[in-house]
mmCIF file of C-alpha atoms and ligand atoms in Angstrom:
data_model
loop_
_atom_site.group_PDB
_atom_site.id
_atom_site.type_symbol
_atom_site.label_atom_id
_atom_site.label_comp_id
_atom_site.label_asym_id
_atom_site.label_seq_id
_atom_site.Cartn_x
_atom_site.Cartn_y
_atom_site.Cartn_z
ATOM 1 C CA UNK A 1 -76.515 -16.754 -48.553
ATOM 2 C CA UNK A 2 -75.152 -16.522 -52.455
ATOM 3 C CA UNK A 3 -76.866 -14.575 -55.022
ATOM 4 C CA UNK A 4 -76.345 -14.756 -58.126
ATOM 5 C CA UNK A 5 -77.359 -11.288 -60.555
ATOM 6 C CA UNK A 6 -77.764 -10.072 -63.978
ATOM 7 C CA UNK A 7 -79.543 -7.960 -66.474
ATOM 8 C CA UNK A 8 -79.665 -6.550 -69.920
ATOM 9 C CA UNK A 9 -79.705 -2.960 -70.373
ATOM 10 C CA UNK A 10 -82.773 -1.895 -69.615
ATOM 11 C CA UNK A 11 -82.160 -3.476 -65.869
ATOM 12 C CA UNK A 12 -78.523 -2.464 -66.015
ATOM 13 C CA UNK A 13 -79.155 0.942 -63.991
ATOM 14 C CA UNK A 14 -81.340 -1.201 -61.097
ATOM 15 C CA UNK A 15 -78.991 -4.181 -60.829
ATOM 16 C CA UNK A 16 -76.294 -1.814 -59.683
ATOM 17 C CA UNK A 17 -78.449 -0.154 -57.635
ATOM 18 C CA UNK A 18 -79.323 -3.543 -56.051
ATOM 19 C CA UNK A 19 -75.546 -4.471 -55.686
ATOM 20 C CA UNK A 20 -75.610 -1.027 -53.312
ATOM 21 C CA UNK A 21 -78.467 -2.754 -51.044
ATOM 22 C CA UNK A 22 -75.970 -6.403 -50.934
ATOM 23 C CA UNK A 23 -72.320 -4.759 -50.429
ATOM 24 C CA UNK A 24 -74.653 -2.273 -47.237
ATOM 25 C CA UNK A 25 -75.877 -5.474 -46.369
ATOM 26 C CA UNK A 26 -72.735 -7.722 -46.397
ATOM 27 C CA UNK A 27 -74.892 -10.194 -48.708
ATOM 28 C CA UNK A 28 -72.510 -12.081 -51.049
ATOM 29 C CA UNK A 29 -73.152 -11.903 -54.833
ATOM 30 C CA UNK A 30 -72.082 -12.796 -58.257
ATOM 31 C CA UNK A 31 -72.602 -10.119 -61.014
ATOM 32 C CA UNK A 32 -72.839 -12.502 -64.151
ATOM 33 C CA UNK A 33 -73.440 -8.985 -66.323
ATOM 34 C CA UNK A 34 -74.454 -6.996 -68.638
ATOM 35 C CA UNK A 35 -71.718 -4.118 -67.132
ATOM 36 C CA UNK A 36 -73.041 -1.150 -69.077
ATOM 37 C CA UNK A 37 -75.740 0.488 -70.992
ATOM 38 C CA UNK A 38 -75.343 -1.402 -73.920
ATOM 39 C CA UNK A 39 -77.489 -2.867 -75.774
ATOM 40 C CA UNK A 40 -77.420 -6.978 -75.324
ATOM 41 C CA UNK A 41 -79.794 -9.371 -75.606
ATOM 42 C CA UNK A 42 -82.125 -10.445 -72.351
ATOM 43 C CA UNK A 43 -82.340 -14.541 -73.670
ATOM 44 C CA UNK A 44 -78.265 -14.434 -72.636
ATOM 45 C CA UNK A 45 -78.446 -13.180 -69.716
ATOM 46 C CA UNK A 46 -80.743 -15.308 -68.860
ATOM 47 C CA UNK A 47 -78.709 -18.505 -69.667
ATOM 48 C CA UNK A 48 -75.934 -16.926 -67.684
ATOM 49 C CA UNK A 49 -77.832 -16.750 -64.559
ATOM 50 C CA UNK A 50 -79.770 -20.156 -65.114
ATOM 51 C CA UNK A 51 -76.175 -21.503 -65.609
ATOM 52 C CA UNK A 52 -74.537 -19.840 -62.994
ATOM 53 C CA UNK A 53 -77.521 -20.935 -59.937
ATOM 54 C CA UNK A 54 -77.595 -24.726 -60.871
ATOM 55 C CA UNK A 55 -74.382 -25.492 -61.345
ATOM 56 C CA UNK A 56 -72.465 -23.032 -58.879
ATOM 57 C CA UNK A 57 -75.211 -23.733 -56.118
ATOM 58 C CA UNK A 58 -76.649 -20.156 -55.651
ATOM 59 C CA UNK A 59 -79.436 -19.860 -53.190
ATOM 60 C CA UNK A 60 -81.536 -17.773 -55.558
ATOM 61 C CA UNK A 61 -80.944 -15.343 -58.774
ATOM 62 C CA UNK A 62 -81.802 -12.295 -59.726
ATOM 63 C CA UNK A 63 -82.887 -11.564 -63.273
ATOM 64 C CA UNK A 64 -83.821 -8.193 -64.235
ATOM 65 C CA UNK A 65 -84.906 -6.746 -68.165
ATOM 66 C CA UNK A 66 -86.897 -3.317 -68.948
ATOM 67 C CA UNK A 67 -90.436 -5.066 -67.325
ATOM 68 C CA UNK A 68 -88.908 -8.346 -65.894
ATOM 69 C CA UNK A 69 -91.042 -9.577 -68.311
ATOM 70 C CA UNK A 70 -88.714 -10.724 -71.277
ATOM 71 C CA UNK A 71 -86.038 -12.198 -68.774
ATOM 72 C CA UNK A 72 -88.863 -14.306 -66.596
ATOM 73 C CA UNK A 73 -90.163 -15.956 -70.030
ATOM 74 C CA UNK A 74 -86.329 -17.037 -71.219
ATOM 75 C CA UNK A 75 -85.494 -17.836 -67.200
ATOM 76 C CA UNK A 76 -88.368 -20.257 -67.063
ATOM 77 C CA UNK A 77 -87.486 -22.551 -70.382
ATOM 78 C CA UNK A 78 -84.228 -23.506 -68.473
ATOM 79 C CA UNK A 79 -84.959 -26.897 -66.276
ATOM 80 C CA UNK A 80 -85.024 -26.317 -62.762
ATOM 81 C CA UNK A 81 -85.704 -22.725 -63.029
ATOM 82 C CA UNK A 82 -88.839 -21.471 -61.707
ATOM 83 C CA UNK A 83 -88.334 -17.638 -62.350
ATOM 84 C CA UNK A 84 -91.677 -15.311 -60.507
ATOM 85 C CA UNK A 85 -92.096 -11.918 -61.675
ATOM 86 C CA UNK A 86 -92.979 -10.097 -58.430
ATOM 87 C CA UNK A 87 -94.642 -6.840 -57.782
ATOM 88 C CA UNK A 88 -94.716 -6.180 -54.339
ATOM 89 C CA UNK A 89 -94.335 -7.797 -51.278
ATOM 90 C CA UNK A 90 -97.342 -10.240 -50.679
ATOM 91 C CA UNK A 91 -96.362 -11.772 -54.366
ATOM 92 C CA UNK A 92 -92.784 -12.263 -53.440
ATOM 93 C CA UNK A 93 -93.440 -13.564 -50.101
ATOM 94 C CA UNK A 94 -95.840 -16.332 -52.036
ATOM 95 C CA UNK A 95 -93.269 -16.846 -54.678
ATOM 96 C CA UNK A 96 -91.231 -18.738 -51.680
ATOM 97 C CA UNK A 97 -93.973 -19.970 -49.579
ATOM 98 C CA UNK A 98 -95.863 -21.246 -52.984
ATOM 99 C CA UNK A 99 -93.978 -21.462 -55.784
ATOM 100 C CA UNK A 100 -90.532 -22.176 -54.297
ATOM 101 C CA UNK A 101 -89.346 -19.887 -57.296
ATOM 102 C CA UNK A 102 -86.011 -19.825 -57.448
ATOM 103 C CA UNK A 103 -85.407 -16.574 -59.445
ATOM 104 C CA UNK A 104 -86.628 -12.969 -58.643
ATOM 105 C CA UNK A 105 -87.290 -11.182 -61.811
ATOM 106 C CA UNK A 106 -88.015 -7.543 -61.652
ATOM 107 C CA UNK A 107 -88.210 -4.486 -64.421
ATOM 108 C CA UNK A 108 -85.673 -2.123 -64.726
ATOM 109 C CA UNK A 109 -87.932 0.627 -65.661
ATOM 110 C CA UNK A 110 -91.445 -1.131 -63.883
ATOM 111 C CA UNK A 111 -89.895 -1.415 -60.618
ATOM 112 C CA UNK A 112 -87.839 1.196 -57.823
ATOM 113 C CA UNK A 113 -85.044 0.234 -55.554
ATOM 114 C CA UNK A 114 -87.016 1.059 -52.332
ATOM 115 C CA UNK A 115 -90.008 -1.108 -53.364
ATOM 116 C CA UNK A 116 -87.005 -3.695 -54.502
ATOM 117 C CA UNK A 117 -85.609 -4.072 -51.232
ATOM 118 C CA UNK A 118 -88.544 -4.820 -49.849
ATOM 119 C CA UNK A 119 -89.007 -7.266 -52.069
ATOM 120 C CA UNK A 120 -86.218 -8.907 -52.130
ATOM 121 C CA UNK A 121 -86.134 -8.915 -47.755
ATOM 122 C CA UNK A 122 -89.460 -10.807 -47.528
ATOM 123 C CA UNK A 123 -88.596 -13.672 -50.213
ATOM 124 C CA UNK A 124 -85.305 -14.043 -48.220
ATOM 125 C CA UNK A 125 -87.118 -14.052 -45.041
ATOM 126 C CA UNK A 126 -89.787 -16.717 -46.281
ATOM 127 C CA UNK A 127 -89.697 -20.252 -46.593
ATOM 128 C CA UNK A 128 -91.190 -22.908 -48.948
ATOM 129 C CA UNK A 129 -94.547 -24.519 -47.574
ATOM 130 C CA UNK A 130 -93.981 -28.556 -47.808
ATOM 131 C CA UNK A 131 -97.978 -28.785 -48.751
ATOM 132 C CA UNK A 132 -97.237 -27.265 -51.952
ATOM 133 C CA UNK A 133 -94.522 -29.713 -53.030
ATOM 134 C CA UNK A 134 -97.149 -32.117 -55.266
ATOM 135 C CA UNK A 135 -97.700 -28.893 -57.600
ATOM 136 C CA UNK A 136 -93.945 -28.130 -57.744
ATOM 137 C CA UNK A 137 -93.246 -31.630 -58.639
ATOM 138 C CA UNK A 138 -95.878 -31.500 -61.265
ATOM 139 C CA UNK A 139 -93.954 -28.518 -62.899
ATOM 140 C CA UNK A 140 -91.106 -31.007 -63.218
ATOM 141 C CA UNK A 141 -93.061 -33.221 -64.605
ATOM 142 C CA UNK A 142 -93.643 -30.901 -67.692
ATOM 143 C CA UNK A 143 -89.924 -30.382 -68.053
ATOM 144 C CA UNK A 144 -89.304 -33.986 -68.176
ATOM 145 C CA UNK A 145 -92.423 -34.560 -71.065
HETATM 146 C C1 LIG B 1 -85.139 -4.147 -74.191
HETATM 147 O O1 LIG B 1 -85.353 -2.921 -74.810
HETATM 148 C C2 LIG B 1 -86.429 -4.649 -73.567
HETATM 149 O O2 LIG B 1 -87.247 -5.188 -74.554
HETATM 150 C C3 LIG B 1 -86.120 -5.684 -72.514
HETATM 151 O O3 LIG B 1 -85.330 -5.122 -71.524
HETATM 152 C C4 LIG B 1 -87.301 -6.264 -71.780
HETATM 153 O O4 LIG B 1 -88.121 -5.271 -71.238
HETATM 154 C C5 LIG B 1 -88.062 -7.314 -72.453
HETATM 155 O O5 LIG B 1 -88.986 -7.923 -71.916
#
C-alpha cells in the first residue's frame, strides 16, 4: 500500500501528525509538501498530489487544507481524481464502497487525528462495490465532455 500526502498550511500541523499514524504503522508514504507553516496556496498542492497518484501509481492520496474543503474542489477538476471530503467513518467507508474516491480530503482545523485514523482505517479496509461502476463511469463521462 502507497500513499501519497500533502497539504497547505492550514493542514500542515495534521499531515504530520498523520505521517506519525503511517511510520507506527509501517504504511509507506510520499510527503509531496507543504513542509512548514507557511503560507502556500491549496490549488498547488493539489496538482502535486493529483500528479503524483496517476502517474506514480499511488493507491490513494491524501489532501488536506484548513476545512478539506478548498483542496477537495481543486482535487476534483484534475481527470481521474475523485477527491470525498469525509467526516467520519460511515462517509469514508462509502467513499470506497460508493464512490471509489480516490483521494481522502480532510480539514486541518475541522478534523482531529484520533477521529482521522479512524477514518483513514475503514476506507483502507473497504472495497469498491462493482454495482456502482455505471455511476462512476458516468463521472468520466463528464470529464471527457
Ligand atoms: C487557508 O487559509 C484556507 O483558506 C485553506 O486552508 C482552506 O481551508 C480552503 O478551503
Amino acid at each position: 500500500m502507497r500513499i501519497v500526502i500533502g497539504s497547505d498550511h492550514g493542514g500542515y500541523q495534521l499531515k504530520e501528525e498523520i505521517k506519525l499514524f503511517f511510520d507506527e504503522n509501517h504504511i509507506d508514504y510520499l510527503d509531496v509538501g507543504t513542509y512548514s507553516n507557511e503560507s502556500v496556496d491549496y490549488p498547488d498542492y493539489a496538482l502535486k498530489i493529483g500528479n503524483s497518484l496517476l502517474k506514480d501509481h499511488f493507491d490513494f492520496g491524501i489532501a488536506i487544507c484548513g476545512t478539506g474543503i478548498g483542496i477537495s474542489i481543486a482535487m476534483n477538476k484534475i481527470k481521474g481524481i475523485r477527491a470525498a471530503l469525509v467526516y467520519d467513518e460511515n462517509t469514508a467507508r462509502l467513499a470506497k464502497e460508493h464512490n471509489q474516491a480516490n483521494v481522502l480530503a480532510f480539514g486541518g482545523r475541522t478534523h482531529n487525528i484520533e477521529q482521522v485514523k479512524k477514518m483513514i482505517k475503514v476506507y483502507m479496509d473497504s472495497n469498491f462495490e462493482e454495482r456502482h461502476i455505471n455511476r462512476i463511469n458516468k463521472i468520466s463521462n463528464i470529464e471527457k465532455e
